[in-house]
């Protein structure tokens, strides 16, 4: 698919996930459990980056909706990850609204300028620390950057899929992911990060 710089997570099991989802749609409960096992870790990491300690409760609500609406889903394993992330995001924003916490503003239209995607060293910097520490750092980013990083690196979505979850253009998500990962790398003192041989973390369409 020409996406050599895509996040490594997720893609290795997308074929297995697609098969499990198809069987689950036919009523196979064991297959649904397989789909849950494959998707839940990334989904939980994404939610922790948005709602913190309430992630497990929000994830449980999301999975109730996923199970209820499974028959309406159409797509493959990668599509299911994106669909699940969209549902989880809606539940997370509902949760924040209930807490009367206003999500921080997203990037303006001027922020969708086509900038280079994150370098591989940014992602390596993020992966070099513990998950808990990484999520704590991500939560300190502006919301648009935090969600882009979480969807790309933790959930493992490609650029267009992450853009669909966020309701934004791929260029805006790529820009936000670049800025967020660069900020994280800077915070971690990743001296190896340079601007040579830029590699896009998402599709540029």
PDB file of C-alpha atoms in Angstrom:
ATOM      1  CA  UNK A   1       0.000   0.000   0.000  1.00  0.00           C
ATOM      2  CA  UNK A   2       3.055   2.242  -0.150  1.00  0.00           C
ATOM      3  CA  UNK A   3       2.874   3.181   3.527  1.00  0.00           C
ATOM      4  CA  UNK A   4       6.283   2.030   4.691  1.00  0.00           C
ATOM      5  CA  UNK A   5       6.456   4.739   7.335  1.00  0.00           C
ATOM      6  CA  UNK A   6       3.146   3.769   8.891  1.00  0.00           C
ATOM      7  CA  UNK A   7       3.011   2.964  12.614  1.00  0.00           C
ATOM      8  CA  UNK A   8       3.980  -0.630  13.250  1.00  0.00           C
ATOM      9  CA  UNK A   9       1.274  -1.322  15.785  1.00  0.00           C
ATOM     10  CA  UNK A  10      -1.964  -2.823  14.639  1.00  0.00           C
ATOM     11  CA  UNK A  11      -1.184  -3.645  11.068  1.00  0.00           C
ATOM     12  CA  UNK A  12       0.330  -7.062  11.763  1.00  0.00           C
ATOM     13  CA  UNK A  13      -2.964  -8.344  13.155  1.00  0.00           C
ATOM     14  CA  UNK A  14      -5.422  -6.567  10.873  1.00  0.00           C
ATOM     15  CA  UNK A  15      -6.086  -9.708   8.820  1.00  0.00           C
ATOM     16  CA  UNK A  16      -6.845 -11.706  11.972  1.00  0.00           C
ATOM     17  CA  UNK A  17      -8.967  -8.844  13.279  1.00  0.00           C
ATOM     18  CA  UNK A  18     -10.954  -8.638  10.057  1.00  0.00           C
ATOM     19  CA  UNK A  19     -11.730 -12.355  10.196  1.00  0.00           C
ATOM     20  CA  UNK A  20     -12.746 -12.130  13.861  1.00  0.00           C
ATOM     21  CA  UNK A  21     -15.074  -9.186  13.198  1.00  0.00           C
ATOM     22  CA  UNK A  22     -16.730 -10.987  10.288  1.00  0.00           C
ATOM     23  CA  UNK A  23     -17.376 -14.054  12.469  1.00  0.00           C
ATOM     24  CA  UNK A  24     -18.578 -11.882  15.346  1.00  0.00           C
ATOM     25  CA  UNK A  25     -21.115 -10.263  13.030  1.00  0.00           C
ATOM     26  CA  UNK A  26     -22.497 -13.754  12.442  1.00  0.00           C
ATOM     27  CA  UNK A  27     -22.995 -14.216  16.183  1.00  0.00           C
ATOM     28  CA  UNK A  28     -19.706 -15.865  17.153  1.00  0.00           C
ATOM     29  CA  UNK A  29     -19.089 -14.622  20.720  1.00  0.00           C
ATOM     30  CA  UNK A  30     -15.593 -16.126  20.874  1.00  0.00           C
ATOM     31  CA  UNK A  31     -14.679 -14.178  17.741  1.00  0.00           C
ATOM     32  CA  UNK A  32     -15.930 -10.963  19.347  1.00  0.00           C
ATOM     33  CA  UNK A  33     -13.647 -11.709  22.307  1.00  0.00           C
ATOM     34  CA  UNK A  34     -10.725 -12.030  19.873  1.00  0.00           C
ATOM     35  CA  UNK A  35     -11.583  -8.670  18.296  1.00  0.00           C
ATOM     36  CA  UNK A  36     -11.797  -7.127  21.771  1.00  0.00           C
ATOM     37  CA  UNK A  37      -8.409  -8.548  22.762  1.00  0.00           C
ATOM     38  CA  UNK A  38      -6.776  -7.148  19.622  1.00  0.00           C
ATOM     39  CA  UNK A  39      -8.319  -3.675  19.772  1.00  0.00           C
ATOM     40  CA  UNK A  40      -8.707  -2.929  23.487  1.00  0.00           C
ATOM     41  CA  UNK A  41      -5.049  -2.148  24.385  1.00  0.00           C
ATOM     42  CA  UNK A  42      -4.728   0.599  21.789  1.00  0.00           C
ATOM     43  CA  UNK A  43      -8.214   1.916  22.492  1.00  0.00           C
ATOM     44  CA  UNK A  44      -7.506   2.063  26.223  1.00  0.00           C
ATOM     45  CA  UNK A  45      -4.224   3.894  25.638  1.00  0.00           C
ATOM     46  CA  UNK A  46      -6.014   6.427  23.439  1.00  0.00           C
ATOM     47  CA  UNK A  47      -8.716   6.991  26.062  1.00  0.00           C
ATOM     48  CA  UNK A  48      -6.159   7.348  28.866  1.00  0.00           C
ATOM     49  CA  UNK A  49      -4.654  10.180  26.881  1.00  0.00           C
ATOM     50  CA  UNK A  50      -8.034  11.943  26.778  1.00  0.00           C
ATOM     51  CA  UNK A  51      -9.821  11.148  30.052  1.00  0.00           C
ATOM     52  CA  UNK A  52      -7.020   9.826  32.262  1.00  0.00           C
ATOM     53  CA  UNK A  53      -8.060   7.486  35.065  1.00  0.00           C
ATOM     54  CA  UNK A  54     -11.628   7.255  33.741  1.00  0.00           C
ATOM     55  CA  UNK A  55     -10.428   5.446  30.604  1.00  0.00           C
ATOM     56  CA  UNK A  56     -11.610   1.980  31.682  1.00  0.00           C
ATOM     57  CA  UNK A  57     -15.149   3.193  32.353  1.00  0.00           C
ATOM     58  CA  UNK A  58     -15.307   5.089  29.060  1.00  0.00           C
ATOM     59  CA  UNK A  59     -13.898   2.070  27.212  1.00  0.00           C
ATOM     60  CA  UNK A  60     -16.587  -0.133  28.746  1.00  0.00           C
ATOM     61  CA  UNK A  61     -19.272   2.266  27.490  1.00  0.00           C
ATOM     62  CA  UNK A  62     -17.648   2.301  24.059  1.00  0.00           C
ATOM     63  CA  UNK A  63     -17.587  -1.490  23.840  1.00  0.00           C
ATOM     64  CA  UNK A  64     -21.267  -1.683  24.748  1.00  0.00           C
ATOM     65  CA  UNK A  65     -21.981   0.569  21.781  1.00  0.00           C
ATOM     66  CA  UNK A  66     -19.568  -1.344  19.532  1.00  0.00           C
ATOM     67  CA  UNK A  67     -21.302  -4.627  20.412  1.00  0.00           C
ATOM     68  CA  UNK A  68     -24.740  -3.113  19.897  1.00  0.00           C
ATOM     69  CA  UNK A  69     -23.937  -1.620  16.488  1.00  0.00           C
ATOM     70  CA  UNK A  70     -21.572  -4.322  15.203  1.00  0.00           C
ATOM     71  CA  UNK A  71     -24.052  -5.468  12.585  1.00  0.00           C
ATOM     72  CA  UNK A  72     -23.909  -2.050  10.925  1.00  0.00           C
ATOM     73  CA  UNK A  73     -20.121  -2.055  10.551  1.00  0.00           C
ATOM     74  CA  UNK A  74     -18.753  -2.615   7.053  1.00  0.00           C
ATOM     75  CA  UNK A  75     -15.033  -2.897   6.452  1.00  0.00           C
ATOM     76  CA  UNK A  76     -11.811  -4.759   7.237  1.00  0.00           C
ATOM     77  CA  UNK A  77      -9.642  -5.003  10.331  1.00  0.00           C
ATOM     78  CA  UNK A  78      -8.066  -1.580   9.868  1.00  0.00           C
ATOM     79  CA  UNK A  79     -11.507  -0.113   9.295  1.00  0.00           C
ATOM     80  CA  UNK A  80     -12.761  -1.695  12.516  1.00  0.00           C
ATOM     81  CA  UNK A  81      -9.955  -0.077  14.493  1.00  0.00           C
ATOM     82  CA  UNK A  82     -10.918   3.305  13.079  1.00  0.00           C
ATOM     83  CA  UNK A  83     -14.629   2.724  13.662  1.00  0.00           C
ATOM     84  CA  UNK A  84     -13.980   1.629  17.241  1.00  0.00           C
ATOM     85  CA  UNK A  85     -11.779   4.669  17.876  1.00  0.00           C
ATOM     86  CA  UNK A  86     -14.523   6.969  16.561  1.00  0.00           C
ATOM     87  CA  UNK A  87     -17.049   5.471  18.987  1.00  0.00           C
ATOM     88  CA  UNK A  88     -14.565   5.653  21.857  1.00  0.00           C
ATOM     89  CA  UNK A  89     -13.814   9.303  21.075  1.00  0.00           C
ATOM     90  CA  UNK A  90     -17.522  10.195  21.126  1.00  0.00           C
ATOM     91  CA  UNK A  91     -17.933   8.492  24.484  1.00  0.00           C
ATOM     92  CA  UNK A  92     -14.838  10.276  25.829  1.00  0.00           C
ATOM     93  CA  UNK A  93     -16.107  13.690  24.731  1.00  0.00           C
ATOM     94  CA  UNK A  94     -19.517  12.906  26.258  1.00  0.00           C
ATOM     95  CA  UNK A  95     -17.721  12.007  29.476  1.00  0.00           C
ATOM     96  CA  UNK A  96     -15.761  15.281  29.474  1.00  0.00           C
ATOM     97  CA  UNK A  97     -18.960  17.230  28.844  1.00  0.00           C
ATOM     98  CA  UNK A  98     -20.583  15.535  31.819  1.00  0.00           C
ATOM     99  CA  UNK A  99     -17.647  16.625  33.914  1.00  0.00           C
ATOM    100  CA  UNK A 100     -18.075  20.130  32.498  1.00  0.00           C
ATOM    101  CA  UNK A 101     -14.545  19.994  31.142  1.00  0.00           C
ATOM    102  CA  UNK A 102     -14.327  21.800  27.847  1.00  0.00           C
ATOM    103  CA  UNK A 103     -11.954  20.124  25.374  1.00  0.00           C
ATOM    104  CA  UNK A 104      -9.161  22.440  24.334  1.00  0.00           C
ATOM    105  CA  UNK A 105      -9.561  24.066  20.933  1.00  0.00           C
ATOM    106  CA  UNK A 106      -8.321  22.300  17.845  1.00  0.00           C
ATOM    107  CA  UNK A 107      -6.004  23.705  15.221  1.00  0.00           C
ATOM    108  CA  UNK A 108      -7.237  26.526  13.039  1.00  0.00           C
ATOM    109  CA  UNK A 109      -7.512  26.184   9.290  1.00  0.00           C
ATOM    110  CA  UNK A 110      -4.155  27.951   8.998  1.00  0.00           C
ATOM    111  CA  UNK A 111      -2.599  24.979  10.781  1.00  0.00           C
ATOM    112  CA  UNK A 112      -3.355  22.574   7.946  1.00  0.00           C
ATOM    113  CA  UNK A 113      -0.379  23.740   5.925  1.00  0.00           C
ATOM    114  CA  UNK A 114       1.435  20.773   4.440  1.00  0.00           C
ATOM    115  CA  UNK A 115       4.387  20.336   6.764  1.00  0.00           C
ATOM    116  CA  UNK A 116       6.643  17.267   6.722  1.00  0.00           C
ATOM    117  CA  UNK A 117       5.381  14.332   8.768  1.00  0.00           C
ATOM    118  CA  UNK A 118       7.118  13.179  11.958  1.00  0.00           C
ATOM    119  CA  UNK A 119      10.560  11.686  11.631  1.00  0.00           C
ATOM    120  CA  UNK A 120      11.058   8.104  12.754  1.00  0.00           C
ATOM    121  CA  UNK A 121      13.280   9.376  15.582  1.00  0.00           C
ATOM    122  CA  UNK A 122      10.294  11.185  17.116  1.00  0.00           C
ATOM    123  CA  UNK A 123       8.379   7.944  17.343  1.00  0.00           C
ATOM    124  CA  UNK A 124      11.423   6.127  18.670  1.00  0.00           C
ATOM    125  CA  UNK A 125      11.744   8.771  21.373  1.00  0.00           C
ATOM    126  CA  UNK A 126       8.149   8.214  22.402  1.00  0.00           C
ATOM    127  CA  UNK A 127       8.643   4.450  22.463  1.00  0.00           C
ATOM    128  CA  UNK A 128      11.779   4.738  24.607  1.00  0.00           C
ATOM    129  CA  UNK A 129       9.870   5.590  27.769  1.00  0.00           C
ATOM    130  CA  UNK A 130       7.249   3.758  29.768  1.00  0.00           C
ATOM    131  CA  UNK A 131       3.676   3.789  28.506  1.00  0.00           C
ATOM    132  CA  UNK A 132       2.422   5.532  31.632  1.00  0.00           C
ATOM    133  CA  UNK A 133       5.047   8.278  31.335  1.00  0.00           C
ATOM    134  CA  UNK A 134       4.393   8.653  27.610  1.00  0.00           C
ATOM    135  CA  UNK A 135       0.656   9.041  28.124  1.00  0.00           C
ATOM    136  CA  UNK A 136       1.266  11.609  30.854  1.00  0.00           C
ATOM    137  CA  UNK A 137       3.435  13.637  28.464  1.00  0.00           C
ATOM    138  CA  UNK A 138       0.898  13.271  25.651  1.00  0.00           C
ATOM    139  CA  UNK A 139      -1.875  14.571  27.911  1.00  0.00           C
ATOM    140  CA  UNK A 140       0.147  17.758  28.309  1.00  0.00           C
ATOM    141  CA  UNK A 141       0.002  18.469  24.571  1.00  0.00           C
ATOM    142  CA  UNK A 142      -2.648  20.681  22.944  1.00  0.00           C
ATOM    143  CA  UNK A 143      -5.712  18.515  22.335  1.00  0.00           C
ATOM    144  CA  UNK A 144      -5.396  18.331  18.544  1.00  0.00           C
ATOM    145  CA  UNK A 145      -1.772  17.199  18.848  1.00  0.00           C
ATOM    146  CA  UNK A 146      -2.518  14.741  21.647  1.00  0.00           C
ATOM    147  CA  UNK A 147      -5.343  13.041  19.759  1.00  0.00           C
ATOM    148  CA  UNK A 148      -3.336  12.863  16.535  1.00  0.00           C
ATOM    149  CA  UNK A 149      -0.386  11.256  18.315  1.00  0.00           C
ATOM    150  CA  UNK A 150      -2.605   8.812  20.210  1.00  0.00           C
ATOM    151  CA  UNK A 151      -4.511   7.729  17.104  1.00  0.00           C
ATOM    152  CA  UNK A 152      -1.367   7.363  15.000  1.00  0.00           C
ATOM    153  CA  UNK A 153       1.057   5.812  17.501  1.00  0.00           C
ATOM    154  CA  UNK A 154      -1.129   4.131  20.137  1.00  0.00           C
ATOM    155  CA  UNK A 155      -4.159   3.003  18.113  1.00  0.00           C
ATOM    156  CA  UNK A 156      -2.027   2.554  14.980  1.00  0.00           C
ATOM    157  CA  UNK A 157      -4.309   4.275  12.469  1.00  0.00           C
ATOM    158  CA  UNK A 158      -2.961   5.652   9.210  1.00  0.00           C
ATOM    159  CA  UNK A 159      -3.332   9.332   8.342  1.00  0.00           C
ATOM    160  CA  UNK A 160      -6.659   9.191   6.486  1.00  0.00           C
ATOM    161  CA  UNK A 161      -8.234   6.897   9.107  1.00  0.00           C
ATOM    162  CA  UNK A 162      -7.138   9.164  11.967  1.00  0.00           C
ATOM    163  CA  UNK A 163      -8.524  12.140  10.036  1.00  0.00           C
ATOM    164  CA  UNK A 164     -11.904  10.403   9.707  1.00  0.00           C
ATOM    165  CA  UNK A 165     -12.024   9.741  13.450  1.00  0.00           C
ATOM    166  CA  UNK A 166     -11.302  13.402  14.191  1.00  0.00           C
ATOM    167  CA  UNK A 167     -13.469  14.797  11.387  1.00  0.00           C
ATOM    168  CA  UNK A 168     -10.512  16.695   9.946  1.00  0.00           C
ATOM    169  CA  UNK A 169      -8.432  16.700   6.779  1.00  0.00           C
ATOM    170  CA  UNK A 170      -5.455  14.291   6.655  1.00  0.00           C
ATOM    171  CA  UNK A 171      -3.084  17.232   6.265  1.00  0.00           C
ATOM    172  CA  UNK A 172      -4.313  18.755   9.530  1.00  0.00           C
ATOM    173  CA  UNK A 173      -3.864  15.475  11.384  1.00  0.00           C
ATOM    174  CA  UNK A 174      -0.412  14.927   9.892  1.00  0.00           C
ATOM    175  CA  UNK A 175       0.601  18.437  10.961  1.00  0.00           C
ATOM    176  CA  UNK A 176      -0.753  17.950  14.484  1.00  0.00           C
ATOM    177  CA  UNK A 177       0.994  14.569  14.823  1.00  0.00           C
ATOM    178  CA  UNK A 178       4.263  16.099  13.598  1.00  0.00           C
ATOM    179  CA  UNK A 179       4.091  18.963  16.076  1.00  0.00           C
ATOM    180  CA  UNK A 180       3.059  16.718  18.955  1.00  0.00           C
ATOM    181  CA  UNK A 181       5.755  14.109  18.366  1.00  0.00           C
ATOM    182  CA  UNK A 182       8.394  16.797  17.879  1.00  0.00           C
ATOM    183  CA  UNK A 183       7.390  18.429  21.166  1.00  0.00           C
ATOM    184  CA  UNK A 184       7.537  15.058  22.944  1.00  0.00           C
ATOM    185  CA  UNK A 185      10.944  14.315  21.435  1.00  0.00           C
ATOM    186  CA  UNK A 186      12.196  17.732  22.558  1.00  0.00           C
ATOM    187  CA  UNK A 187      10.887  17.092  26.078  1.00  0.00           C
ATOM    188  CA  UNK A 188      12.718  13.780  26.145  1.00  0.00           C
ATOM    189  CA  UNK A 189      15.932  15.466  25.004  1.00  0.00           C
ATOM    190  CA  UNK A 190      16.087  13.428  21.802  1.00  0.00           C
ATOM    191  CA  UNK A 191      19.231  14.998  20.395  1.00  0.00           C
ATOM    192  CA  UNK A 192      19.123  12.683  17.393  1.00  0.00           C
ATOM    193  CA  UNK A 193      16.075  14.411  15.964  1.00  0.00           C
ATOM    194  CA  UNK A 194      17.031  16.388  12.876  1.00  0.00           C
ATOM    195  CA  UNK A 195      15.306  17.734   9.825  1.00  0.00           C
ATOM    196  CA  UNK A 196      17.157  15.591   7.338  1.00  0.00           C
ATOM    197  CA  UNK A 197      15.387  13.001   5.198  1.00  0.00           C
ATOM    198  CA  UNK A 198      11.864  13.775   6.445  1.00  0.00           C
ATOM    199  CA  UNK A 199       9.473  10.832   6.388  1.00  0.00           C
ATOM    200  CA  UNK A 200       5.744  11.281   6.449  1.00  0.00           C
ATOM    201  CA  UNK A 201       3.808   9.402   9.120  1.00  0.00           C
ATOM    202  CA  UNK A 202       0.600   9.603   7.105  1.00  0.00           C
ATOM    203  CA  UNK A 203      -0.835   9.818   3.661  1.00  0.00           C
ATOM    204  CA  UNK A 204      -0.629  13.263   2.123  1.00  0.00           C
ATOM    205  CA  UNK A 205      -3.815  13.065   0.114  1.00  0.00           C
TER     206      UNK A 205
END
